[in-house]
Coordinates of C-alpha atoms in Angstrom, one line a residue:
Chain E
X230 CA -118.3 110.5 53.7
X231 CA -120.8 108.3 51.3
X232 CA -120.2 110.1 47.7
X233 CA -123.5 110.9 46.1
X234 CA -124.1 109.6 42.5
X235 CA -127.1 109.8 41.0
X236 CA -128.5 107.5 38.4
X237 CA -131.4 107.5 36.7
X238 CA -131.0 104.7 34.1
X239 CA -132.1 101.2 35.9
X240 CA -129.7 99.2 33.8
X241 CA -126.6 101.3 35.1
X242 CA -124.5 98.4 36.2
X243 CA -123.6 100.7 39.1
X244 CA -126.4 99.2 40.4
X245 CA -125.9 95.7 40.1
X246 CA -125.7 94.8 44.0
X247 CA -129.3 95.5 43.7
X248 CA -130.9 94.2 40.7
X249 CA -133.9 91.4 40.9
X250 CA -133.6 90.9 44.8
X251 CA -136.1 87.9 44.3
X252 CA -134.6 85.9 42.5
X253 CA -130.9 86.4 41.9
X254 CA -130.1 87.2 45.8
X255 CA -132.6 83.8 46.6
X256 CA -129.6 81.6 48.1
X257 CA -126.8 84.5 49.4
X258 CA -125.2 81.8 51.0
X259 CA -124.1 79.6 48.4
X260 CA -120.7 79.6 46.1
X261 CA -123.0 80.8 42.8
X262 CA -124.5 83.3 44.7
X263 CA -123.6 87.1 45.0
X264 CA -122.3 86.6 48.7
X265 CA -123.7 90.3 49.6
X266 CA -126.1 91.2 52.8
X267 CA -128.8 93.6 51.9
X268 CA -130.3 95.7 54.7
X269 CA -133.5 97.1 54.0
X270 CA -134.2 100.8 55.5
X271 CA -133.0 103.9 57.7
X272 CA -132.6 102.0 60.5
X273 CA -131.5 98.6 59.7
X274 CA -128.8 100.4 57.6
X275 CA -128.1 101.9 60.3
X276 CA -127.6 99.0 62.1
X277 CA -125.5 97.8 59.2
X278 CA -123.1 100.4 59.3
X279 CA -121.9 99.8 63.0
X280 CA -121.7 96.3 62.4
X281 CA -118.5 93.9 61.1
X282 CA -120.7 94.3 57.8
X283 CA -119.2 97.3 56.3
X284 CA -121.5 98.4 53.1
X285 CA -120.0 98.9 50.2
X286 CA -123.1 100.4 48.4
X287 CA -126.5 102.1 49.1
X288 CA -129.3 103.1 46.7
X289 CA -132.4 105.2 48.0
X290 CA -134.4 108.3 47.7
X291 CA -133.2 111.1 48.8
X292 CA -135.5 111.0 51.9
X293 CA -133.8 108.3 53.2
X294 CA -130.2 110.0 52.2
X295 CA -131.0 112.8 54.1
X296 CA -132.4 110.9 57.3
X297 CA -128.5 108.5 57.1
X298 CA -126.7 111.7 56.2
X299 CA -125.0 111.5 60.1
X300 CA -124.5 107.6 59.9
X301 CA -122.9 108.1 56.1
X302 CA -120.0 110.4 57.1
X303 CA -118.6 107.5 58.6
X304 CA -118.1 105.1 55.0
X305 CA -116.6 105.8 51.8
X306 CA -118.9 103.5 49.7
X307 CA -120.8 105.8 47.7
X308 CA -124.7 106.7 47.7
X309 CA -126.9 106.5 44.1
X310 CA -129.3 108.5 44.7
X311 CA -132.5 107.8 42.3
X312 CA -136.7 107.7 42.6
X313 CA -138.9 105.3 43.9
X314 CA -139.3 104.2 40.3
X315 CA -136.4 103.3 39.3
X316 CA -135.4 101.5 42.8
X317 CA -138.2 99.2 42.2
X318 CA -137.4 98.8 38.8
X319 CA -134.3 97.6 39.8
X320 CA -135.0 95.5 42.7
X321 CA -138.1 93.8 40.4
X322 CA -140.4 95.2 43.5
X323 CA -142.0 98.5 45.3
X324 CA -139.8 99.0 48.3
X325 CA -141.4 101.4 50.6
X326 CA -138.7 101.4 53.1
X327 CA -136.8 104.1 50.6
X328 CA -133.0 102.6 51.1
X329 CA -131.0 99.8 50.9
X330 CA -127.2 98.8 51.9
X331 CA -125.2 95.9 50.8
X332 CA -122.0 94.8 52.4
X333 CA -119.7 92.0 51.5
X334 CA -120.1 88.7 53.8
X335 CA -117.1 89.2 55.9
X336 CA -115.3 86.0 57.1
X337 CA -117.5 83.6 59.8
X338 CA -116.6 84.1 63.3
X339 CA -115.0 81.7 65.1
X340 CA -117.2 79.6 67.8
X341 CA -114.8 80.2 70.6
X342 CA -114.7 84.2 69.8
X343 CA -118.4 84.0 69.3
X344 CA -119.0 82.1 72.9
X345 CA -115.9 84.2 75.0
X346 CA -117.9 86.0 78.2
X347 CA -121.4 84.9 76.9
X348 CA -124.1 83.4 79.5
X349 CA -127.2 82.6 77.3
X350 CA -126.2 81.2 73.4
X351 CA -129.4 79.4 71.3
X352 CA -128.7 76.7 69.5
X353 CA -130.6 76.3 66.5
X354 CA -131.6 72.6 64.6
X355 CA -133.7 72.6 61.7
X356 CA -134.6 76.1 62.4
X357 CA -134.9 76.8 58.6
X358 CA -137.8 79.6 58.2
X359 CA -135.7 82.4 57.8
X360 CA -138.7 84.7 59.5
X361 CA -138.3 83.0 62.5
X362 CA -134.1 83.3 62.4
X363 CA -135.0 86.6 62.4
X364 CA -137.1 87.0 64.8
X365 CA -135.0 85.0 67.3
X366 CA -132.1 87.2 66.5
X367 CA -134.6 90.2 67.6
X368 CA -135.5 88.3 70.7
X369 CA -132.3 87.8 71.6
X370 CA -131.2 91.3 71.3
X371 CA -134.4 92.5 72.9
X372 CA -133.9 90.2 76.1
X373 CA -130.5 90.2 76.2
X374 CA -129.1 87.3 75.2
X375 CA -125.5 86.6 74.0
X376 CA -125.1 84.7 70.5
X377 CA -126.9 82.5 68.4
X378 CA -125.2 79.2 67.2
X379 CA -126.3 77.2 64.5
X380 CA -126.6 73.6 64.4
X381 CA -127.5 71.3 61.6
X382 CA -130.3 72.5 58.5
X383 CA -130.4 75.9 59.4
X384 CA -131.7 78.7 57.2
X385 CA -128.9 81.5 55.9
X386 CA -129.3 84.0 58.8
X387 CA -127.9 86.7 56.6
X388 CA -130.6 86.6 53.7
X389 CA -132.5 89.8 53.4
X390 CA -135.7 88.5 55.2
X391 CA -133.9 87.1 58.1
X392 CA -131.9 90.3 58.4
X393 CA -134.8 92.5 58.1
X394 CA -136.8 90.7 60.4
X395 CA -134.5 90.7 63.1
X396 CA -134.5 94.4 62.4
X397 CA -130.8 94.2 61.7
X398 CA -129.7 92.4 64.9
X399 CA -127.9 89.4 62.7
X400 CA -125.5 92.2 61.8
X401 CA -125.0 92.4 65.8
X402 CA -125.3 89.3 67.6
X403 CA -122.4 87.3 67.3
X404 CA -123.4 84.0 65.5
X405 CA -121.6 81.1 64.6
X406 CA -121.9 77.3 63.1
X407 CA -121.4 74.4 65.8
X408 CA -119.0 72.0 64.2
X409 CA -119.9 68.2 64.2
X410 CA -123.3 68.2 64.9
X411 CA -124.3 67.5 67.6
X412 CA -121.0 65.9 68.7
X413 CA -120.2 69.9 69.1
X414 CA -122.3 70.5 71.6
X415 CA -119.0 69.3 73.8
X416 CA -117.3 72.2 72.9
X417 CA -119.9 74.0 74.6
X418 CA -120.1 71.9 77.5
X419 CA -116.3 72.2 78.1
X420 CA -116.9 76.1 78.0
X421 CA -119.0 75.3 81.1
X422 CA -122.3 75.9 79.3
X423 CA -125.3 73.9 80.6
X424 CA -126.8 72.4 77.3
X425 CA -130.9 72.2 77.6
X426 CA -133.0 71.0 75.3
X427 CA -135.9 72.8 74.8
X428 CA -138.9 70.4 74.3
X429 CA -142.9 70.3 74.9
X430 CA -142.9 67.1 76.5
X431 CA -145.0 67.9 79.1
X432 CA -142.7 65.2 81.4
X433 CA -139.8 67.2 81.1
X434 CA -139.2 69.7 84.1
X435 CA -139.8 72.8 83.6
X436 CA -137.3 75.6 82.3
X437 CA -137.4 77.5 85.4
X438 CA -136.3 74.4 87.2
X439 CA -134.0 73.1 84.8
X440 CA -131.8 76.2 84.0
X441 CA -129.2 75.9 86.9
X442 CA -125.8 77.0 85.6
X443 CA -124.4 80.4 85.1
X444 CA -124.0 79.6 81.4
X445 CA -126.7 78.4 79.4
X446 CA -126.9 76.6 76.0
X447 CA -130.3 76.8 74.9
X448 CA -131.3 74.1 72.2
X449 CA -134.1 75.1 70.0
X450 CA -135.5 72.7 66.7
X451 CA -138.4 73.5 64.5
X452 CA -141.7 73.9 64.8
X453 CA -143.3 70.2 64.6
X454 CA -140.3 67.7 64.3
X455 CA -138.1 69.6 67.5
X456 CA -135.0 68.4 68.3
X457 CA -133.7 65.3 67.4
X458 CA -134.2 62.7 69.5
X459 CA -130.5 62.4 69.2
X460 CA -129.6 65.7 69.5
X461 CA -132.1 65.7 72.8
X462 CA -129.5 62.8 74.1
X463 CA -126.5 65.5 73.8
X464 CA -127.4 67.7 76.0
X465 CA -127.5 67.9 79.8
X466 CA -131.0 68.2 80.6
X467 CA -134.7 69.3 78.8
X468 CA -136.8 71.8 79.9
X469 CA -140.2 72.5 79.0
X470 CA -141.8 75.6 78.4
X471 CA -145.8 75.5 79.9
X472 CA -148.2 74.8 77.4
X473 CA -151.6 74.4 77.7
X474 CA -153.0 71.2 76.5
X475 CA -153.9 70.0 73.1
X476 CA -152.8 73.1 71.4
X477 CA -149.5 73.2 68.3
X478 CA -146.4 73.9 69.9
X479 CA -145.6 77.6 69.8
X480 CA -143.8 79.2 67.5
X481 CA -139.8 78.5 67.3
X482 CA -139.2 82.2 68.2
X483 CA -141.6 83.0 70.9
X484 CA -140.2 79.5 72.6
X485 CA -136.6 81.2 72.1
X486 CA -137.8 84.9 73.9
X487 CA -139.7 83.0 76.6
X488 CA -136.2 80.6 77.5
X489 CA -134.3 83.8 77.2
X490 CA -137.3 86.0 79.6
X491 CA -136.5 83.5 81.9
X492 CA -132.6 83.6 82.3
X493 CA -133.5 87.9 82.6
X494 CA -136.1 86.8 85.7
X495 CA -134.3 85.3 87.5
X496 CA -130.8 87.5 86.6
X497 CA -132.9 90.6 87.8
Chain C
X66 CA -171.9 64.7 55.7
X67 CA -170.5 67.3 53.3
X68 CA -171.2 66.1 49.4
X69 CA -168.4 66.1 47.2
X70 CA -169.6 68.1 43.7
X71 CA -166.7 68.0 41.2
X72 CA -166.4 71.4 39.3
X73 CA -163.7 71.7 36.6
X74 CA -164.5 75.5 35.6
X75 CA -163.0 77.9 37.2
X76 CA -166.0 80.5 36.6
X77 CA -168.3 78.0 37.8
X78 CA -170.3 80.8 40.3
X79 CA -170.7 77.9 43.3
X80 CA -167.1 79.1 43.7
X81 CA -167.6 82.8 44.5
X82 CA -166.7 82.5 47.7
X83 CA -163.3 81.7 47.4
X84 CA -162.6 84.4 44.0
X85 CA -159.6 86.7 43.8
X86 CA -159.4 86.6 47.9
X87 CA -156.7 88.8 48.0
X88 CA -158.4 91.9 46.4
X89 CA -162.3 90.8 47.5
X90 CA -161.5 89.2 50.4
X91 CA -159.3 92.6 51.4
X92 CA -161.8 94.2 54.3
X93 CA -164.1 91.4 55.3
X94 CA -165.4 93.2 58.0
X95 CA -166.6 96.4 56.0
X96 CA -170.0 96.9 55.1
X97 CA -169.0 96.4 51.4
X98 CA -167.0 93.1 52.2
X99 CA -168.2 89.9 51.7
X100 CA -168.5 88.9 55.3
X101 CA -167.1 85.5 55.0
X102 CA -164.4 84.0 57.1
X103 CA -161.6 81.8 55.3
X104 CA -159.5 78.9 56.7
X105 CA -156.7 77.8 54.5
X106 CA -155.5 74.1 55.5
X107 CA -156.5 70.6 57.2
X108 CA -155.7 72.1 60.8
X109 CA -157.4 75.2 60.5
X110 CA -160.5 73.8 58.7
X111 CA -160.6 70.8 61.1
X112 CA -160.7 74.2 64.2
X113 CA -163.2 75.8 61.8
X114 CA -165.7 72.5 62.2
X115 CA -165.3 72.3 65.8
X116 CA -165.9 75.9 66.3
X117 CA -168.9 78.6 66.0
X118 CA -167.8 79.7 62.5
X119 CA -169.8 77.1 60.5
X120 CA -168.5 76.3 57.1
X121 CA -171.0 76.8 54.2
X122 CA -168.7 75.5 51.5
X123 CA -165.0 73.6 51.4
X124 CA -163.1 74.1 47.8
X125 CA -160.1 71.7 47.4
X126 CA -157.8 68.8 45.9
X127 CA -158.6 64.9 46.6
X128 CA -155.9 64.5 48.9
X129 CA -157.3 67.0 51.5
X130 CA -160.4 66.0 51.7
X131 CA -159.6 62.4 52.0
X132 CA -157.3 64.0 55.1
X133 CA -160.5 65.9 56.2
X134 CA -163.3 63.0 55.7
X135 CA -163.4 62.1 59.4
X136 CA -164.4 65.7 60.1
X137 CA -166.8 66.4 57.0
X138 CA -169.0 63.9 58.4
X139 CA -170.3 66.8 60.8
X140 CA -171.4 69.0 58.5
X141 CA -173.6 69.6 55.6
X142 CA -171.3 71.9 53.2
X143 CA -170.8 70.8 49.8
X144 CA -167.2 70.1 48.9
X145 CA -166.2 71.1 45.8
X146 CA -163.2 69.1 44.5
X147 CA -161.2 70.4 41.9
X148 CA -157.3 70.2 40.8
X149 CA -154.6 72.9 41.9
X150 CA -154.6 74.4 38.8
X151 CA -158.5 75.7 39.1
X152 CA -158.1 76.2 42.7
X153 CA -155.3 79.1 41.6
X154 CA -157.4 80.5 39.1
X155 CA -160.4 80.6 41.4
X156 CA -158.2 82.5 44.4
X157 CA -155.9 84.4 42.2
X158 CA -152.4 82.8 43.4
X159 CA -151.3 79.7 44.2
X160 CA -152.6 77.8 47.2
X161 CA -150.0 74.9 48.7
X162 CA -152.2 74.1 51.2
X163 CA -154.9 72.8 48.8
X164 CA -158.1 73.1 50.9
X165 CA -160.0 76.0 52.1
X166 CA -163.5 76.4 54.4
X167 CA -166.0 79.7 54.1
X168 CA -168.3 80.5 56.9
X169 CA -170.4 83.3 57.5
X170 CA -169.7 85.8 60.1
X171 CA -171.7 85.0 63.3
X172 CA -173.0 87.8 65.1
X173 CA -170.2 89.4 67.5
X174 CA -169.9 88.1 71.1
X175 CA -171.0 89.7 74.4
X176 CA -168.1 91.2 76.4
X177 CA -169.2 89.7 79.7
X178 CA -169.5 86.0 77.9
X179 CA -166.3 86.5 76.6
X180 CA -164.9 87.5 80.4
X181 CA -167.1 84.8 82.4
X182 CA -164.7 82.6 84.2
X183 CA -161.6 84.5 82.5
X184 CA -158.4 84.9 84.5
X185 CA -156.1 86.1 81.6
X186 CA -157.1 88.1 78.9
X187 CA -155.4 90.1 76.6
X188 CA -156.4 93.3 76.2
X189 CA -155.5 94.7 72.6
X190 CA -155.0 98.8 71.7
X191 CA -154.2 99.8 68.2
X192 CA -152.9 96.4 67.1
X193 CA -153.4 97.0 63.3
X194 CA -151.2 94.1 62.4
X195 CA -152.7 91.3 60.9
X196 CA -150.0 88.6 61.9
X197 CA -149.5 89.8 65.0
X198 CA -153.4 89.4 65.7
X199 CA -152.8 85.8 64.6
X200 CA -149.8 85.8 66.6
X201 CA -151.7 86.8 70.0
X202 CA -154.3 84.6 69.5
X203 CA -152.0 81.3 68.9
X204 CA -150.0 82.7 71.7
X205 CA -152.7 82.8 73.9
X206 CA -154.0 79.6 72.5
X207 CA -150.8 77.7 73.7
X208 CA -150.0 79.5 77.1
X209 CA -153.7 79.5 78.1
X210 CA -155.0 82.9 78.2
X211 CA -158.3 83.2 77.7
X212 CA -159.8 85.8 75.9
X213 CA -159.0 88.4 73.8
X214 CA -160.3 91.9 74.0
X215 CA -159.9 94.9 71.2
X216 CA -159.7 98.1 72.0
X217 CA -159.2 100.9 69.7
X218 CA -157.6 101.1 66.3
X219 CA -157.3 97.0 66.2
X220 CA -157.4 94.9 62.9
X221 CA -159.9 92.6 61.9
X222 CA -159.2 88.9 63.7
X223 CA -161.1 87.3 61.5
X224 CA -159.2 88.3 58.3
X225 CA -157.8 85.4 56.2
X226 CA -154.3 86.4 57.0
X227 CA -154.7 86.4 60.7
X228 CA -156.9 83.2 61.0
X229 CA -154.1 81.1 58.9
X230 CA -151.1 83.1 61.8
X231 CA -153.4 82.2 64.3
X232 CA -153.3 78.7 63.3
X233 CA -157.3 78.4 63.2
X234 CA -156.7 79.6 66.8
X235 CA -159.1 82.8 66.2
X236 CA -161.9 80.5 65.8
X237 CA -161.6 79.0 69.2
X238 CA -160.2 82.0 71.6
X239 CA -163.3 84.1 72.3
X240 CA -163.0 87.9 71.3
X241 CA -164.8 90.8 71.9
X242 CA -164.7 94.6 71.3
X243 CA -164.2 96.8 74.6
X244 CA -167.0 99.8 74.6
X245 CA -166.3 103.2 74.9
X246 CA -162.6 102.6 75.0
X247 CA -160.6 103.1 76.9
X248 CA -163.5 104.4 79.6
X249 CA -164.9 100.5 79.1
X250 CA -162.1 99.1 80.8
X251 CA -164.4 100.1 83.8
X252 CA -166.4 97.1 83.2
X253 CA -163.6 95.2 83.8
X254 CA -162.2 96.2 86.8
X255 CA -166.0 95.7 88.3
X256 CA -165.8 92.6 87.6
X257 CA -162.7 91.5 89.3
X258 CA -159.9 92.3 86.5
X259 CA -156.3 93.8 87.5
X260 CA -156.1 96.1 84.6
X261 CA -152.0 95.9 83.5
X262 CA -150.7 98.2 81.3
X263 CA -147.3 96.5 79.4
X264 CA -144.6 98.9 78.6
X265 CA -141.0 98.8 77.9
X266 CA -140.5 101.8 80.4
X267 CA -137.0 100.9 83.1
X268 CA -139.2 103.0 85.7
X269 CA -142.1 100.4 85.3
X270 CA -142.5 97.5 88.1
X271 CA -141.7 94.2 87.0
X272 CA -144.2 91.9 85.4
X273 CA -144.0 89.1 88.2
X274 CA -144.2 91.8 90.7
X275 CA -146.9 94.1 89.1
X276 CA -149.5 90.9 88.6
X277 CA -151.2 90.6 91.8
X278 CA -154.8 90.0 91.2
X279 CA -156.3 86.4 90.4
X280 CA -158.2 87.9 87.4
X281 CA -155.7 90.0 85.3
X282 CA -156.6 91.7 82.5
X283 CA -153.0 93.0 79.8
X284 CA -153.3 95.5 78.2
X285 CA -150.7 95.7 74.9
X286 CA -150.3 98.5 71.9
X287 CA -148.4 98.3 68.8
X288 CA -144.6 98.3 68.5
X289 CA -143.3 101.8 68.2
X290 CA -146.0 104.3 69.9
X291 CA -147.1 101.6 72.5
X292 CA -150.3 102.4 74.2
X293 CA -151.7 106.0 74.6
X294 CA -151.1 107.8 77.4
X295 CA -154.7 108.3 78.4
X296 CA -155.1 104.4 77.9
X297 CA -152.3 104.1 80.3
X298 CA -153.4 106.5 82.9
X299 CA -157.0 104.3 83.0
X300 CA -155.1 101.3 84.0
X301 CA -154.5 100.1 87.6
X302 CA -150.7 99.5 87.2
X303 CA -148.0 99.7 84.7
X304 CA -145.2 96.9 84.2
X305 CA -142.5 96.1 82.4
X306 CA -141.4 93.4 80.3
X307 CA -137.4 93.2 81.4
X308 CA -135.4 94.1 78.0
X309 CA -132.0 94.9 76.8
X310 CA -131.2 98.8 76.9
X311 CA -131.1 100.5 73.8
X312 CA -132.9 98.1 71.2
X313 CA -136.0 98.1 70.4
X314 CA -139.6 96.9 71.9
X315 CA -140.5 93.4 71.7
X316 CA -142.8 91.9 68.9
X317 CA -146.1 93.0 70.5
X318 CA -147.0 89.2 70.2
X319 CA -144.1 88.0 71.6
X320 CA -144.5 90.5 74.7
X321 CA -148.0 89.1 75.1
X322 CA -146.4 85.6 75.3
X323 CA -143.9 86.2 77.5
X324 CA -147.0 88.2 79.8
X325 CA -148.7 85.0 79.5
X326 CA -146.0 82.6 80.3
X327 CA -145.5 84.9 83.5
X328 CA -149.5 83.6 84.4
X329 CA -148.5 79.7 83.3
X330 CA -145.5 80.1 85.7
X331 CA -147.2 81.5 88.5
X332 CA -149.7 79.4 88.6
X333 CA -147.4 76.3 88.1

């Protein structure tokens, strides 16, 4: 049971974990910074607290206290309790989600742990907009898919906006780095894993036709540049997703949910 | 061809159009708001020339309009050229991508232009989102729907924010406002539309099976309370987008895209 402190002072170091989410928490991922994952609100705390990420602090109102008060019996890291002022004087901005948790980043899977029983895995290149990590990490839980692997320049899937835009599903889907890019992508094939690359060329066949294994691999770059053209030669086929002509390639994201739509079609 | 008038003061009145946007330029589409439409960028600028929103004025650096010369031949706007510096002063914040259009508001378009010769359009029900407005409209824009239709409690398309998410694409995809809603959607279904309401409900048909007609007519609500019941209960049939149990619903762009992709793919 969470162990309710409450502080009033915005300096209290208590609160630490918290302080200038801007700035200090800008680059989670690297050695000088903090290492922690911040979720943002009831129910990507939530989220948080059924995950590998165990919290090891929350600050809120106690609004939000009282709407966690079932998911906090289960954790020992305490509560501090304060106002909406002194939250945002802390964080350096108005949060009007009410809550926040931060957790420790626990060790990375391992690829072969993250891949074991999955059918449908995106692979990410260049993917570094961490709105659209989180939103594929969404798509992915919303349509079923298994994991997310990450290929070269990828964004930090655990910074705040990634995990709040996936609505806390990075704390969920298994994700994992793909060693040697894109040489790695022969791990995957070994696994049996059909590896497509996802592409607009409007030669390529399309995704419907192209997606014949039990296990896919789907290979997603970013908007504008895509794929490599020699990360396009490591995989086993492309596949294109319809587009009409003449228009920008759609966004990295809605390309992911419409690859991962179709391996639900055609399982259903 | 627009002429190029250099202005180095930053309360030089020419430039009232483009002052403080995000408080002035907050409810465009009020009585009290200034009426204009914005584009931010080349590419959206460039879909603002070739569209029915005609510029009156362009404020930006050198280097933009030199990438938008070919394209300021068509009109007769004045360009004022200025540095980055006045450009943030002028706006209130600072603008990377260094050009933006105004235009006027043209009058509203007529429901039955906007439908003649439609197959797909989206049909919109308290979407009060500005990005996912944009969202829609670039979805639509790459997947080939053709129109899109608002209903009630929708956001203003033409607001800054959802014209730069759109991609300049809400300049382009025709729009109109459904009368009398949702009794309005009458006018539809006279003129040929399968009226299909999108829900996350298991109970629902499938998408692919539910999507009969060769004029359809899908009809999305916001994330979380969906679309009304009454709305629902005016449509001709319900289907479902296929999803994961227990997480969440979909993006409400990204279950327009995957609604439209289903129309690209049977058509294929």
């Amino acid at each position: 049971m969470a162990e309710i402190v409450d502080i009033d002072d915005p300096d209290d170091p208590r609160l630490d974990d918290f302080r200038d989410l801007n700035s200090s928490d800008r680059r989670p991922d690297l050695p000088e910074g903090k290492g922690l994952v911040i979720a943002e609100g009831v129910l990507v705390a939530q989220r948080m607290l059924a995950s590998r990420f165990e919290p090891i602090s929350f600050l809120g109102v106690e609004r939000r206290r009282g709407e966690l008060e079932a998911d906090l019996v289960a954790t020992d890291a305490p509560f501090y309790r304060t106002s909406a002022e002194v939250m945002a004087a802390v964080v350096g901005f108005h949060l009007n989600r009410g809550v926040l948790a931060a957790a420790q980043r626990p060790p990375a899977l391992d690829l072969f742990d993250v891949i074991d029983g999955a059918r449908t895995v995106a692979v990410l290149e260049g993917v570094n907009d961490h709105e659209n990590i989180g939103s594929i990490f969404r798509n992915a839980a919303g349509l079923g898919a298994d994991a997310v692997l990450f290929g070269d320049r990828t964004a930090d899937p655990l910074y705040r906006r990634a995990v709040r835009v996936s609505m806390g599903h990075v704390l969920r889907i298994p994700f994992a780095r793909v060693p040697e890019w894109p040489r790695g992508l022969e791990l995957l094939r070994k696994e049996g894993f059909q590896t497509i690359a996802l592409t607009p060329d409007p030669k390529a066949p399309l995704l419907a036709e192209a997606m014949t294994a039990k296990r896919v691999a789907l290979l997603l770059g970013a908007e504008g540049p895509g794929l490599a053209e020699h990360t396009m030669r490591s995989c086993d086929v492309r596949a294109r997703i319809p587009m009409a002509p003449g228009t920008d390639s759609l966004n990295v994201a809605t390309a992911a949910a419409m690859a991962f739509y179709e391996r639900v079609r055609i399982a259903e």
